[in-house]
XYZ file of C-alpha atoms in Angstrom:
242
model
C 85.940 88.359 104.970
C 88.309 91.100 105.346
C 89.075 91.708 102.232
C 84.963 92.158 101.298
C 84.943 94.724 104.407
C 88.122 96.628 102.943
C 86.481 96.772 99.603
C 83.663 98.023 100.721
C 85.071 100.899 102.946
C 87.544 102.268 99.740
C 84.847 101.776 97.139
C 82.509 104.046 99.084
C 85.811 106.469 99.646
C 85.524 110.184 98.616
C 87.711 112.891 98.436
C 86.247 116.211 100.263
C 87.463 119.907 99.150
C 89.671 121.221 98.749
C 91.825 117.971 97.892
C 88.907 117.373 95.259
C 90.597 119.340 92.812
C 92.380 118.526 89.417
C 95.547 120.141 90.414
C 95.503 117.935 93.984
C 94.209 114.750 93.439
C 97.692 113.249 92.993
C 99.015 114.831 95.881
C 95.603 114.304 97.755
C 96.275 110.385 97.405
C 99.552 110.804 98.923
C 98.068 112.299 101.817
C 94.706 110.431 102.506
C 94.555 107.571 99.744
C 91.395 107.211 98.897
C 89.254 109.585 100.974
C 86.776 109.115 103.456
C 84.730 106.447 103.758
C 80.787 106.735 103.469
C 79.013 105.275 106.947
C 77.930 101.675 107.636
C 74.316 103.232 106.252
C 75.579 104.590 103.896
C 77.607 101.704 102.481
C 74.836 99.230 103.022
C 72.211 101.921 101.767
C 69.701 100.780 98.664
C 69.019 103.238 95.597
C 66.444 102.078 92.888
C 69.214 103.847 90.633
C 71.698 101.701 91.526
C 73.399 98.132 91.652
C 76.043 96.831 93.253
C 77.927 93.374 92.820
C 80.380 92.002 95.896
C 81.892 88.889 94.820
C 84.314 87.066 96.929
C 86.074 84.244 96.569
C 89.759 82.753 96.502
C 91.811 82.841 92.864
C 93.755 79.710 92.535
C 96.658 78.469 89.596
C 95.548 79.182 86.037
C 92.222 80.716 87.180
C 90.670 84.241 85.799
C 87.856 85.076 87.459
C 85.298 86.628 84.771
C 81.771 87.828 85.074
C 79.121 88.419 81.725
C 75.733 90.923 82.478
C 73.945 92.959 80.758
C 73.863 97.024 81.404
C 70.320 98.379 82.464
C 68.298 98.937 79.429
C 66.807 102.336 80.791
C 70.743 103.419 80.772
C 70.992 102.035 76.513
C 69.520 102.749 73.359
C 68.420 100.608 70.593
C 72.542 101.042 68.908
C 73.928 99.113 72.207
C 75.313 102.951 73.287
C 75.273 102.812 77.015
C 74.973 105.587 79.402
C 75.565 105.981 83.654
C 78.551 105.587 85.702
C 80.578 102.201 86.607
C 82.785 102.340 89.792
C 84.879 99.127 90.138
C 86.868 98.189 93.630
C 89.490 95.155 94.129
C 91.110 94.617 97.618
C 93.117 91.185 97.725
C 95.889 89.696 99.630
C 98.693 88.312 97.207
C 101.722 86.591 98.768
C 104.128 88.464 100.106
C 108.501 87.978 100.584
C 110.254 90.629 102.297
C 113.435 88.911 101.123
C 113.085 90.368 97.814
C 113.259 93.648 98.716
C 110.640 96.628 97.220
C 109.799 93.850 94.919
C 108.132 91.873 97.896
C 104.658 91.987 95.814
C 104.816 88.526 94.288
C 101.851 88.727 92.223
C 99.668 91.435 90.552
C 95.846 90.903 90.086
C 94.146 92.953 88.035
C 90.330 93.953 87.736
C 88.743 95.344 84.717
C 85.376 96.101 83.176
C 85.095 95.752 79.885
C 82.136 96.796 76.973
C 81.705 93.964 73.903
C 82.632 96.149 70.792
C 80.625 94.726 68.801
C 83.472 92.346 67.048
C 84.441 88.848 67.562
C 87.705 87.128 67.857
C 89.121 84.489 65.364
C 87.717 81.336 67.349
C 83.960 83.371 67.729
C 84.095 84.355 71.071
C 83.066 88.331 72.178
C 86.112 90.918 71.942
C 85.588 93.404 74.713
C 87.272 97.620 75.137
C 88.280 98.595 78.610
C 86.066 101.230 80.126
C 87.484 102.217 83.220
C 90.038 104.083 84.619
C 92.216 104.053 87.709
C 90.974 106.633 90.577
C 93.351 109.330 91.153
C 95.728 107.803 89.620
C 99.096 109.864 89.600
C 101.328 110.746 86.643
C 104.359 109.268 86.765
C 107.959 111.631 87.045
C 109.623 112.480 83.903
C 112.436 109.894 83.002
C 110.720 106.532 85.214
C 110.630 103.267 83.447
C 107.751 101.900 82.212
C 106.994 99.162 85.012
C 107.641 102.259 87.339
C 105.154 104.420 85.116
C 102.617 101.283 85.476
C 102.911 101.836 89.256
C 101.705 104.919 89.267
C 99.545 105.360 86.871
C 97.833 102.071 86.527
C 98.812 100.712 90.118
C 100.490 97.730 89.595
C 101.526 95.568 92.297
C 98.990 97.341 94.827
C 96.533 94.806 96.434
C 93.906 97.872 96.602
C 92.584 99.404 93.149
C 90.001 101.769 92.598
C 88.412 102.001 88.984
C 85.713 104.375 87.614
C 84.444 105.576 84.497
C 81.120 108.263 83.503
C 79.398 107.604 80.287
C 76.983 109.266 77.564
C 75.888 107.527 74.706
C 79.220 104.782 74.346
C 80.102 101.740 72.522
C 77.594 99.501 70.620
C 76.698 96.831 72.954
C 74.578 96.282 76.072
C 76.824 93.201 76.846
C 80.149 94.017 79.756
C 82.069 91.644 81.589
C 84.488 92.296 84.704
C 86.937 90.005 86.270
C 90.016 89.371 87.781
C 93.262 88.172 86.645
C 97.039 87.643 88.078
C 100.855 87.978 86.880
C 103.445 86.704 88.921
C 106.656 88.283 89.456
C 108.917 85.864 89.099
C 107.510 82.140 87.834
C 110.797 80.321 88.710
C 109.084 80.380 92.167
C 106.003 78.982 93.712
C 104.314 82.251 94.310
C 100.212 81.177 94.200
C 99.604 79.603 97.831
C 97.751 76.418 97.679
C 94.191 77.792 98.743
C 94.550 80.968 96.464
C 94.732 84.093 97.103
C 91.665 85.712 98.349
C 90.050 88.509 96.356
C 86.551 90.806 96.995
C 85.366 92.871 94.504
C 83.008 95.499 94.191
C 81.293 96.939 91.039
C 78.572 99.703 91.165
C 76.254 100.652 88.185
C 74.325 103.866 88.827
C 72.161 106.463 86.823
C 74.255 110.025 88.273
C 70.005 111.556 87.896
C 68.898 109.202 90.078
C 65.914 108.514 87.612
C 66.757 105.249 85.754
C 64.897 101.689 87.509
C 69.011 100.227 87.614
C 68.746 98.226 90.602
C 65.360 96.400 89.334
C 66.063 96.274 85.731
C 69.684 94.595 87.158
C 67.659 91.937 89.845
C 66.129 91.082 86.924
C 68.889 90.394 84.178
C 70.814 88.770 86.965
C 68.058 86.087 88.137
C 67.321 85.291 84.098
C 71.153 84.007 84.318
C 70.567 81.707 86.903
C 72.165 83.353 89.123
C 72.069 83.292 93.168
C 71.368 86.571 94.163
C 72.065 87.506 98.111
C 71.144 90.327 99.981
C 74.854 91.069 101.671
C 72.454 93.152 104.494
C 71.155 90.263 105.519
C 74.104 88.178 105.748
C 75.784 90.316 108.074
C 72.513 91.217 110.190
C 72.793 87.178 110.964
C 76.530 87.338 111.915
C 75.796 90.067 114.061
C 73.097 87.976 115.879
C 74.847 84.655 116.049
């Protein structure tokens, strides 16, 4: 789908110097959003030091998408304090009506990852912290409103978001989650179209020394779940053939 392509090309996205700097990343975004994409290798490239997830799929009414797994145990310690690097990509297509002006963005969805913190909530389920940040985000101008600061700092309202976060010895649990949710706009109309809105998402776990077994130790955890696990290589070497 073209929303799993997109996601794919901006998740792999880097910014070259000299717009890789502290003082220029906000101004770099302006200029060439993301960054460069890596190459269809690249992209579709395996490392036994990392993982990634593509999930697509189409959100519908009352739906939040949400995802439970485990981080690699060669990236944790025996406290549940987790260690590696978690780069998270969402690329959807809300509904759109130009009649409404700069607010023409009906809906916001929303991706986060999230560590379990070790407490639970009042009916017993897992209470999770965010642990990810938006990529390049930019500050926003002195004297903006908040739902203008939320633009640009947290990107609300864009269909393309970008999260990432580094860590060394964090939190208390090997259990994370990711997902998706929406807010409408306005709920006086019928913003959510009846098949959904379509939404890809991306979500690499890596070891930045290239030493730790991720991508097994990750098969693995995955296939204990029950889950389906497809190589996305071989799906499109079959689309290409057909």
């Amino acid at each position: 789908p073209r929303e799993v392509l997109l996601a794919l090309l901006y998740h792999s996205a880097e910014l070259h110097a000299p717009l890789d700097h502290n003082d220029l990343k906000s101004a770099a975004k302006q200029l060439v959003g993301y960054g460069l994409p890596g190459t269809a290798m690249e992209i579709l490239s395996n490392s036994r030091s990392s993982f990634t997830f593509v999930f697509f799929d189409h959100l519908k009414v009352n739906e939040e998408f949400k995802h439970d797994f485990e981080w690699p145990q060669s990236l944790s310690n025996a406290d549940g304090e987790c260690t590696g690097v978690v780069r998270a990509t969402m690329v959807s297509t809300p509904p759109t009506s130009h009649r409404f002006g700069a607010e023409a963005a009906r809906m916001n969805l929303d991706l986060y990852v999230r560590q379990h913190n070790g407490k639970q909530g009042k009916k017993g389920d897992m209470l999770f912290q965010g642990r990810v940040d938006p990529v390049h985000a930019q500050a926003a101008p002195k004297g903006k409103s908040r739902e203008s600061s939320l633009m640009y700092e947290s990107l609300k309202w864009s269909p393309i978001k970008v999260y990432q976060g580094a860590f060394q010895n964090e939190g208390v649990s090997r259990n994370w989650r990711f997902g998706v949710e929406y807010l409408e706009r306005d709920k006086t109309f019928a913003n959510m179209p009846l098949e959904g809105v379509p939404v890809a998402v991306v979500v690499t776990i890596s070891d930045p020394t290239g030493a730790a077994p991720v991508a097994d130790e990750m098969r693995l955890a995955l296939r204990r779940t029950g889950i389906d696990l497809g190589d996305i290589r071989a799906a499109l070497r079959g689309r290409i053939q057909s």
